PDB file of C-alpha atoms in Angstrom:
ATOM      1  CA  ASP A 150     102.441  98.757  99.688  1.00 69.00           C
ATOM      2  CA  VAL A 151     105.151 101.382  99.997  1.00 67.00           C
ATOM      3  CA  LYS A 152     108.195 100.934  97.870  1.00 91.00           C
ATOM      4  CA  VAL A 153     111.752 102.108  97.611  1.00 97.00           C
ATOM      5  CA  THR A 154     113.390 100.609  94.567  1.00 96.00           C
ATOM      6  CA  GLN A 155     117.102 100.553  93.832  1.00 96.00           C
ATOM      7  CA  SER A 156     118.125 100.079  90.234  1.00 91.00           C
ATOM      8  CA  SER A 157     120.532  97.176  90.754  1.00 93.00           C
ATOM      9  CA  ARG A 158     120.954  94.384  93.309  1.00 95.00           C
ATOM     10  CA  TYR A 159     124.519  93.587  92.294  1.00 96.00           C
ATOM     11  CA  LEU A 160     127.052  95.697  90.438  1.00 97.00           C
ATOM     12  CA  VAL A 161     130.681  95.113  89.485  1.00 98.00           C
ATOM     13  CA  LYS A 162     132.709  98.104  88.318  1.00 97.00           C
ATOM     14  CA  ARG A 163     136.321  98.822  87.547  1.00 98.00           C
ATOM     15  CA  THR A 164     138.527 101.224  89.461  1.00 98.00           C
ATOM     16  CA  GLY A 165     138.232 104.729  88.047  1.00 97.00           C
ATOM     17  CA  GLU A 166     134.802 104.235  86.505  1.00 97.00           C
ATOM     18  CA  LYS A 167     131.991 106.679  87.155  1.00 97.00           C
ATOM     19  CA  VAL A 168     129.162 104.798  88.852  1.00 97.00           C
ATOM     20  CA  PHE A 169     125.521 105.758  89.182  1.00 97.00           C
ATOM     21  CA  LEU A 170     123.227 104.190  91.767  1.00 98.00           C
ATOM     22  CA  GLU A 171     119.572 105.046  91.306  1.00 97.00           C
ATOM     23  CA  CYS A 172     116.776 105.036  93.858  1.00 97.00           C
ATOM     24  CA  VAL A 173     113.072 105.669  93.331  1.00 97.00           C
ATOM     25  CA  GLN A 174     110.322 105.947  95.945  1.00 97.00           C
ATOM     26  CA  ASP A 175     106.588 105.983  95.380  1.00 95.00           C
ATOM     27  CA  MET A 176     105.472 107.507  98.707  1.00 92.00           C
ATOM     28  CA  ASP A 177     105.836 111.206  97.879  1.00 93.00           C
ATOM     29  CA  HIS A 178     108.416 111.507 100.668  1.00 93.00           C
ATOM     30  CA  GLU A 179     110.436 114.688 100.931  1.00 92.00           C
ATOM     31  CA  ASN A 180     113.462 113.090 102.588  1.00 93.00           C
ATOM     32  CA  MET A 181     115.754 110.589 100.914  1.00 96.00           C
ATOM     33  CA  PHE A 182     119.015 109.087 102.118  1.00 96.00           C
ATOM     34  CA  TRP A 183     121.995 107.107 100.926  1.00 98.00           C
ATOM     35  CA  TYR A 184     123.815 104.849 103.382  1.00 97.00           C
ATOM     36  CA  ARG A 185     126.617 102.386 103.024  1.00 97.00           C
ATOM     37  CA  GLN A 186     126.812  99.314 105.232  1.00 96.00           C
ATOM     38  CA  ASP A 187     130.021  97.505 106.052  1.00 94.00           C
ATOM     39  CA  PRO A 188     130.674  94.682 108.543  1.00 88.00           C
ATOM     40  CA  GLY A 189     131.582  96.072 111.944  1.00 85.00           C
ATOM     41  CA  LEU A 190     130.788  99.658 110.924  1.00 88.00           C
ATOM     42  CA  GLY A 191     127.020  99.566 110.685  1.00 88.00           C
ATOM     43  CA  LEU A 192     125.003 101.945 108.561  1.00 94.00           C
ATOM     44  CA  ARG A 193     126.814 105.163 107.737  1.00 94.00           C
ATOM     45  CA  LEU A 194     125.112 108.130 106.128  1.00 94.00           C
ATOM     46  CA  ILE A 195     126.689 109.379 102.902  1.00 97.00           C
ATOM     47  CA  TYR A 196     124.263 112.094 101.779  1.00 96.00           C
ATOM     48  CA  PHE A 197     120.659 113.020 102.253  1.00 94.00           C
ATOM     49  CA  SER A 198     118.152 115.270 100.567  1.00 94.00           C
ATOM     50  CA  TYR A 199     115.187 117.039 102.150  1.00 91.00           C
ATOM     51  CA  ASP A 200     113.725 118.482  98.962  1.00 90.00           C
ATOM     52  CA  VAL A 201     114.197 118.530  95.218  1.00 92.00           C
ATOM     53  CA  LYS A 202     117.636 119.913  94.330  1.00 89.00           C
ATOM     54  CA  MET A 203     118.502 120.176  98.043  1.00 91.00           C
ATOM     55  CA  LYS A 204     121.191 117.997  99.546  1.00 93.00           C
ATOM     56  CA  GLU A 205     123.262 117.780 102.671  1.00 93.00           C
ATOM     57  CA  LYS A 206     126.431 115.873 103.467  1.00 94.00           C
ATOM     58  CA  GLY A 207     126.246 112.979 105.837  1.00 92.00           C
ATOM     59  CA  ASP A 208     129.099 111.468 107.806  1.00 91.00           C
ATOM     60  CA  ILE A 209     131.150 110.045 104.924  1.00 96.00           C
ATOM     61  CA  PRO A 210     130.556 112.133 101.763  1.00 97.00           C
ATOM     62  CA  GLU A 211     134.113 111.993 100.406  1.00 96.00           C
ATOM     63  CA  GLY A 212     134.280 110.403  96.973  1.00 96.00           C
ATOM     64  CA  TYR A 213     130.511 110.639  96.444  1.00 98.00           C
ATOM     65  CA  SER A 214     128.025 113.121  95.049  1.00 97.00           C
ATOM     66  CA  VAL A 215     124.248 113.041  94.702  1.00 97.00           C
ATOM     67  CA  SER A 216     121.525 114.353  92.484  1.00 97.00           C
ATOM     68  CA  ARG A 217     117.844 114.940  93.115  1.00 97.00           C
ATOM     69  CA  GLU A 218     116.118 116.444  90.125  1.00 96.00           C
ATOM     70  CA  LYS A 219     112.700 114.939  90.879  1.00 96.00           C
ATOM     71  CA  LYS A 220     111.046 114.289  94.204  1.00 95.00           C
ATOM     72  CA  GLU A 221     110.808 110.546  93.704  1.00 96.00           C
ATOM     73  CA  ARG A 222     114.369 109.935  92.522  1.00 97.00           C
ATOM     74  CA  PHE A 223     117.682 110.216  94.360  1.00 97.00           C
ATOM     75  CA  SER A 224     120.925 109.240  92.678  1.00 97.00           C
ATOM     76  CA  LEU A 225     124.284 108.454  94.226  1.00 98.00           C
ATOM     77  CA  ILE A 226     127.329 109.065  92.063  1.00 98.00           C
ATOM     78  CA  LEU A 227     130.792 107.662  92.569  1.00 97.00           C
ATOM     79  CA  GLU A 228     132.898 110.052  90.523  1.00 94.00           C
ATOM     80  CA  SER A 229     135.875 107.704  90.235  1.00 97.00           C
ATOM     81  CA  ALA A 230     135.239 104.350  91.855  1.00 97.00           C
ATOM     82  CA  SER A 231     137.884 102.928  94.157  1.00 97.00           C
ATOM     83  CA  THR A 232     138.209  99.523  95.780  1.00 97.00           C
ATOM     84  CA  ASN A 233     137.471 100.980  99.220  1.00 97.00           C
ATOM     85  CA  GLN A 234     134.003 101.869  97.949  1.00 98.00           C
ATOM     86  CA  THR A 235     133.144  98.195  97.660  1.00 98.00           C
ATOM     87  CA  SER A 236     130.144  97.934  99.966  1.00 97.00           C
ATOM     88  CA  MET A 237     126.404  97.449 100.351  1.00 97.00           C
ATOM     89  CA  TYR A 238     124.588 100.671  99.467  1.00 98.00           C
ATOM     90  CA  LEU A 239     121.153 101.323 100.900  1.00 98.00           C
ATOM     91  CA  CYS A 240     118.690 103.993  99.867  1.00 98.00           C
ATOM     92  CA  ALA A 241     115.910 105.114 102.208  1.00 96.00           C
ATOM     93  CA  SER A 242     113.046 107.569 102.151  1.00 95.00           C
ATOM     94  CA  ARG A 243     111.146 109.166 104.974  1.00 92.00           C
ATOM     95  CA  GLY A 244     108.155 111.437 105.306  1.00 88.00           C
ATOM     96  CA  GLY A 245     109.317 113.386 108.357  1.00 81.00           C
ATOM     97  CA  PRO A 246     111.098 113.232 111.731  1.00 78.00           C
ATOM     98  CA  TYR A 247     108.282 111.327 113.451  1.00 82.00           C
ATOM     99  CA  THR A 248     107.886 108.641 110.841  1.00 86.00           C
ATOM    100  CA  GLU A 249     109.869 105.550 110.021  1.00 89.00           C
ATOM    101  CA  ALA A 250     112.313 105.331 107.138  1.00 92.00           C
ATOM    102  CA  PHE A 251     111.669 102.834 104.361  1.00 95.00           C
ATOM    103  CA  PHE A 252     114.623 101.122 102.771  1.00 97.00           C
ATOM    104  CA  GLY A 253     115.333  99.711  99.357  1.00 97.00           C
ATOM    105  CA  GLN A 254     116.650  96.203  98.885  1.00 96.00           C
ATOM    106  CA  GLY A 255     120.247  97.374  98.663  1.00 96.00           C
ATOM    107  CA  THR A 256     122.919  97.375  95.962  1.00 97.00           C
ATOM    108  CA  ARG A 257     125.979  95.232  96.514  1.00 97.00           C
ATOM    109  CA  LEU A 258     128.737  97.121  94.703  1.00 98.00           C
ATOM    110  CA  THR A 259     132.103  95.523  94.029  1.00 98.00           C
ATOM    111  CA  VAL A 260     134.914  97.667  92.641  1.00 98.00           C
ATOM    112  CA  VAL A 261     137.749  95.663  91.099  1.00 97.00           C
TER     113      VAL A 261
ATOM    114  CA  GLU B 226     127.176 114.059 118.584  1.00 80.00           C
ATOM    115  CA  ASP B 227     124.455 111.444 118.675  1.00 85.00           C
ATOM    116  CA  GLN B 228     125.640 107.952 119.584  1.00 90.00           C
ATOM    117  CA  VAL B 229     123.932 104.580 119.530  1.00 95.00           C
ATOM    118  CA  THR B 230     125.494 101.430 120.958  1.00 96.00           C
ATOM    119  CA  GLN B 231     123.920  98.016 120.619  1.00 97.00           C
ATOM    120  CA  SER B 232     124.761  94.921 122.629  1.00 97.00           C
ATOM    121  CA  PRO B 233     125.546  92.155 122.327  1.00 97.00           C
ATOM    122  CA  GLU B 234     127.074  92.176 118.851  1.00 96.00           C
ATOM    123  CA  ALA B 235     125.892  88.617 118.311  1.00 97.00           C
ATOM    124  CA  LEU B 236     123.506  86.357 120.191  1.00 98.00           C
ATOM    125  CA  ARG B 237     122.761  82.679 119.732  1.00 98.00           C
ATOM    126  CA  LEU B 238     119.577  81.259 121.253  1.00 97.00           C
ATOM    127  CA  GLN B 239     117.840  77.946 121.239  1.00 97.00           C
ATOM    128  CA  GLU B 240     114.300  77.936 119.951  1.00 97.00           C
ATOM    129  CA  GLY B 241     112.030  78.967 122.790  1.00 97.00           C
ATOM    130  CA  GLU B 242     114.816  80.606 124.821  1.00 97.00           C
ATOM    131  CA  SER B 243     113.726  84.175 125.568  1.00 98.00           C
ATOM    132  CA  SER B 244     116.239  87.024 125.735  1.00 98.00           C
ATOM    133  CA  SER B 245     116.722  90.768 125.264  1.00 98.00           C
ATOM    134  CA  LEU B 246     118.765  92.998 122.993  1.00 98.00           C
ATOM    135  CA  ASN B 247     120.011  96.347 124.240  1.00 98.00           C
ATOM    136  CA  CYS B 248     120.281  99.728 122.552  1.00 98.00           C
ATOM    137  CA  SER B 249     121.955 102.511 124.550  1.00 98.00           C
ATOM    138  CA  TYR B 250     121.818 106.022 123.183  1.00 96.00           C
ATOM    139  CA  THR B 251     123.294 109.453 123.814  1.00 93.00           C
ATOM    140  CA  VAL B 252     121.438 112.308 122.177  1.00 88.00           C
ATOM    141  CA  SER B 253     120.768 115.940 122.985  1.00 83.00           C
ATOM    142  CA  GLY B 254     117.049 115.214 123.127  1.00 86.00           C
ATOM    143  CA  LEU B 255     115.299 112.128 121.833  1.00 90.00           C
ATOM    144  CA  ARG B 256     112.598 112.692 119.276  1.00 89.00           C
ATOM    145  CA  GLY B 257     112.153 109.016 118.437  1.00 92.00           C
ATOM    146  CA  LEU B 258     113.827 105.607 118.638  1.00 96.00           C
ATOM    147  CA  PHE B 259     113.338 103.082 115.855  1.00 96.00           C
ATOM    148  CA  TRP B 260     113.889  99.319 115.678  1.00 98.00           C
ATOM    149  CA  TYR B 261     114.519  97.536 112.402  1.00 98.00           C
ATOM    150  CA  ARG B 262     115.060  93.951 111.351  1.00 98.00           C
ATOM    151  CA  GLN B 263     117.498  93.140 108.546  1.00 97.00           C
ATOM    152  CA  ASP B 264     117.774  89.799 106.789  1.00 96.00           C
ATOM    153  CA  PRO B 265     121.043  88.925 105.006  1.00 93.00           C
ATOM    154  CA  GLY B 266     121.458  90.719 101.695  1.00 91.00           C
ATOM    155  CA  LYS B 267     118.308  92.819 102.166  1.00 93.00           C
ATOM    156  CA  GLY B 268     117.388  96.297 103.316  1.00 95.00           C
ATOM    157  CA  PRO B 269     116.241  96.935 106.900  1.00 97.00           C
ATOM    158  CA  GLU B 270     112.549  96.446 107.625  1.00 96.00           C
ATOM    159  CA  PHE B 271     110.768  98.662 110.127  1.00 96.00           C
ATOM    160  CA  LEU B 272     109.528  97.131 113.385  1.00 97.00           C
ATOM    161  CA  PHE B 273     108.737  99.786 116.008  1.00 95.00           C
ATOM    162  CA  THR B 274     108.923 103.459 116.909  1.00 95.00           C
ATOM    163  CA  LEU B 275     109.146 104.621 120.532  1.00 96.00           C
ATOM    164  CA  TYR B 276     108.854 108.286 121.467  1.00 93.00           C
ATOM    165  CA  SER B 277     108.985 108.641 125.241  1.00 93.00           C
ATOM    166  CA  ALA B 278     110.365 106.864 128.301  1.00 94.00           C
ATOM    167  CA  GLY B 279     108.013 104.202 129.584  1.00 96.00           C
ATOM    168  CA  GLU B 280     106.519 103.494 126.200  1.00 97.00           C
ATOM    169  CA  GLU B 281     106.191  99.879 125.030  1.00 97.00           C
ATOM    170  CA  LYS B 282     105.257  98.341 121.677  1.00 97.00           C
ATOM    171  CA  GLU B 283     104.577  94.701 120.829  1.00 97.00           C
ATOM    172  CA  LYS B 284     104.427  92.651 117.692  1.00 95.00           C
ATOM    173  CA  GLU B 285     104.115  88.874 117.803  1.00 95.00           C
ATOM    174  CA  ARG B 286     107.130  87.600 119.822  1.00 96.00           C
ATOM    175  CA  LEU B 287     108.819  91.012 119.964  1.00 98.00           C
ATOM    176  CA  LYS B 288     108.369  93.738 122.564  1.00 98.00           C
ATOM    177  CA  ALA B 289     110.262  97.024 122.567  1.00 98.00           C
ATOM    178  CA  THR B 290     110.641  99.219 125.639  1.00 98.00           C
ATOM    179  CA  LEU B 291     112.229 102.615 126.202  1.00 97.00           C
ATOM    180  CA  THR B 292     113.913 104.390 129.106  1.00 95.00           C
ATOM    181  CA  LYS B 293     115.716 107.732 129.156  1.00 93.00           C
ATOM    182  CA  LYS B 294     119.027 106.091 128.296  1.00 94.00           C
ATOM    183  CA  GLU B 295     118.274 102.827 126.520  1.00 97.00           C
ATOM    184  CA  SER B 296     115.822 100.630 124.728  1.00 98.00           C
ATOM    185  CA  PHE B 297     115.341  96.894 124.932  1.00 98.00           C
ATOM    186  CA  LEU B 298     113.993  94.523 122.346  1.00 98.00           C
ATOM    187  CA  HIS B 299     112.612  91.516 124.190  1.00 98.00           C
ATOM    188  CA  ILE B 300     112.178  88.301 122.230  1.00 97.00           C
ATOM    189  CA  THR B 301     109.842  85.781 123.803  1.00 98.00           C
ATOM    190  CA  ALA B 302     110.051  82.121 122.794  1.00 97.00           C
ATOM    191  CA  PRO B 303     111.950  82.867 119.582  1.00 97.00           C
ATOM    192  CA  LYS B 304     111.710  80.738 116.474  1.00 97.00           C
ATOM    193  CA  PRO B 305     114.387  80.127 113.813  1.00 97.00           C
ATOM    194  CA  GLU B 306     112.622  82.605 111.516  1.00 97.00           C
ATOM    195  CA  ASP B 307     113.442  85.363 114.025  1.00 97.00           C
ATOM    196  CA  SER B 308     117.098  84.996 113.055  1.00 98.00           C
ATOM    197  CA  ALA B 309     118.234  88.343 111.615  1.00 98.00           C
ATOM    198  CA  THR B 310     120.230  91.443 112.466  1.00 97.00           C
ATOM    199  CA  TYR B 311     118.295  93.883 114.624  1.00 98.00           C
ATOM    200  CA  LEU B 312     119.138  97.562 114.232  1.00 97.00           C
ATOM    201  CA  CYS B 313     118.326 100.459 116.496  1.00 97.00           C
ATOM    202  CA  ALA B 314     118.264 104.095 115.319  1.00 95.00           C
ATOM    203  CA  VAL B 315     117.572 107.455 116.959  1.00 93.00           C
ATOM    204  CA  GLN B 316     116.203 110.759 115.789  1.00 90.00           C
ATOM    205  CA  ALA B 317     117.324 113.683 117.918  1.00 86.00           C
ATOM    206  CA  TRP B 318     115.601 117.041 118.234  1.00 79.00           C
ATOM    207  CA  GLU B 319     118.661 118.970 117.196  1.00 70.00           C
ATOM    208  CA  THR B 320     119.690 116.710 114.348  1.00 66.00           C
ATOM    209  CA  SER B 321     119.622 118.283 110.922  1.00 64.00           C
ATOM    210  CA  GLY B 322     116.619 117.322 108.853  1.00 67.00           C
ATOM    211  CA  SER B 323     115.192 113.859 109.339  1.00 78.00           C
ATOM    212  CA  ARG B 324     118.426 111.923 109.510  1.00 84.00           C
ATOM    213  CA  LEU B 325     118.643 108.859 111.725  1.00 90.00           C
ATOM    214  CA  THR B 326     121.723 107.642 113.581  1.00 91.00           C
ATOM    215  CA  PHE B 327     122.039 103.854 113.599  1.00 93.00           C
ATOM    216  CA  GLY B 328     123.761 101.428 115.921  1.00 94.00           C
ATOM    217  CA  GLU B 329     125.854  98.601 114.533  1.00 94.00           C
ATOM    218  CA  GLY B 330     123.221  96.001 115.163  1.00 96.00           C
ATOM    219  CA  THR B 331     122.827  92.714 117.006  1.00 97.00           C
ATOM    220  CA  GLN B 332     123.039  89.569 114.904  1.00 97.00           C
ATOM    221  CA  LEU B 333     120.551  87.080 116.323  1.00 98.00           C
ATOM    222  CA  THR B 334     120.668  83.377 115.497  1.00 98.00           C
ATOM    223  CA  VAL B 335     117.920  81.079 116.750  1.00 98.00           C
ATOM    224  CA  ASN B 336     118.720  77.397 116.495  1.00 97.00           C
ATOM    225  CA  PRO B 337     115.933  74.794 116.144  1.00 95.00           C
TER     226      PRO B 337
END
């Protein structure tokens, strides 16, 4: 059974903290993605990576960075958390443009 | 820019009352259209992929169809366990990498 695992289901952080969200996939997929999901706004792409050490900005990269040092792991970094980054964060991986994306269970981040 | 619009935003059905969800898309060239189901507090779960106009896919009470401008997810005799948010996403030929563009979803509630 394919798996995308996110390190935390729920996270509460303080404004200004540096936050790391981790995602691991066991499918040997080249492509990995970070989305945030907010009511009324749907799924919005923050960053994606198509290979180790390669990354590309999505639609809303401001305030975020990413790291992909190993093929199976993709990290999302909030350099200085702000309350407007309170959201559900979803990681996904995908083998290629003709295949479906697999999602993790999500991390509900609250910044206070 | 790729665009995906889903309607209605929310739909309430009685158990057994069949209906359809709509996904309209605007892309430079469609490589694939994907349907997902998302339960509250969880990551999206893959349902179907459609690649060309006229294609249909079925799974239990769900049937997805595709035209050149839209896709429908038909739900026949729904049950309360079909209650979820249904997401549609597109992959365009000219889109960078393997990124998907998602609609905002249709929240389906099936009452017993």
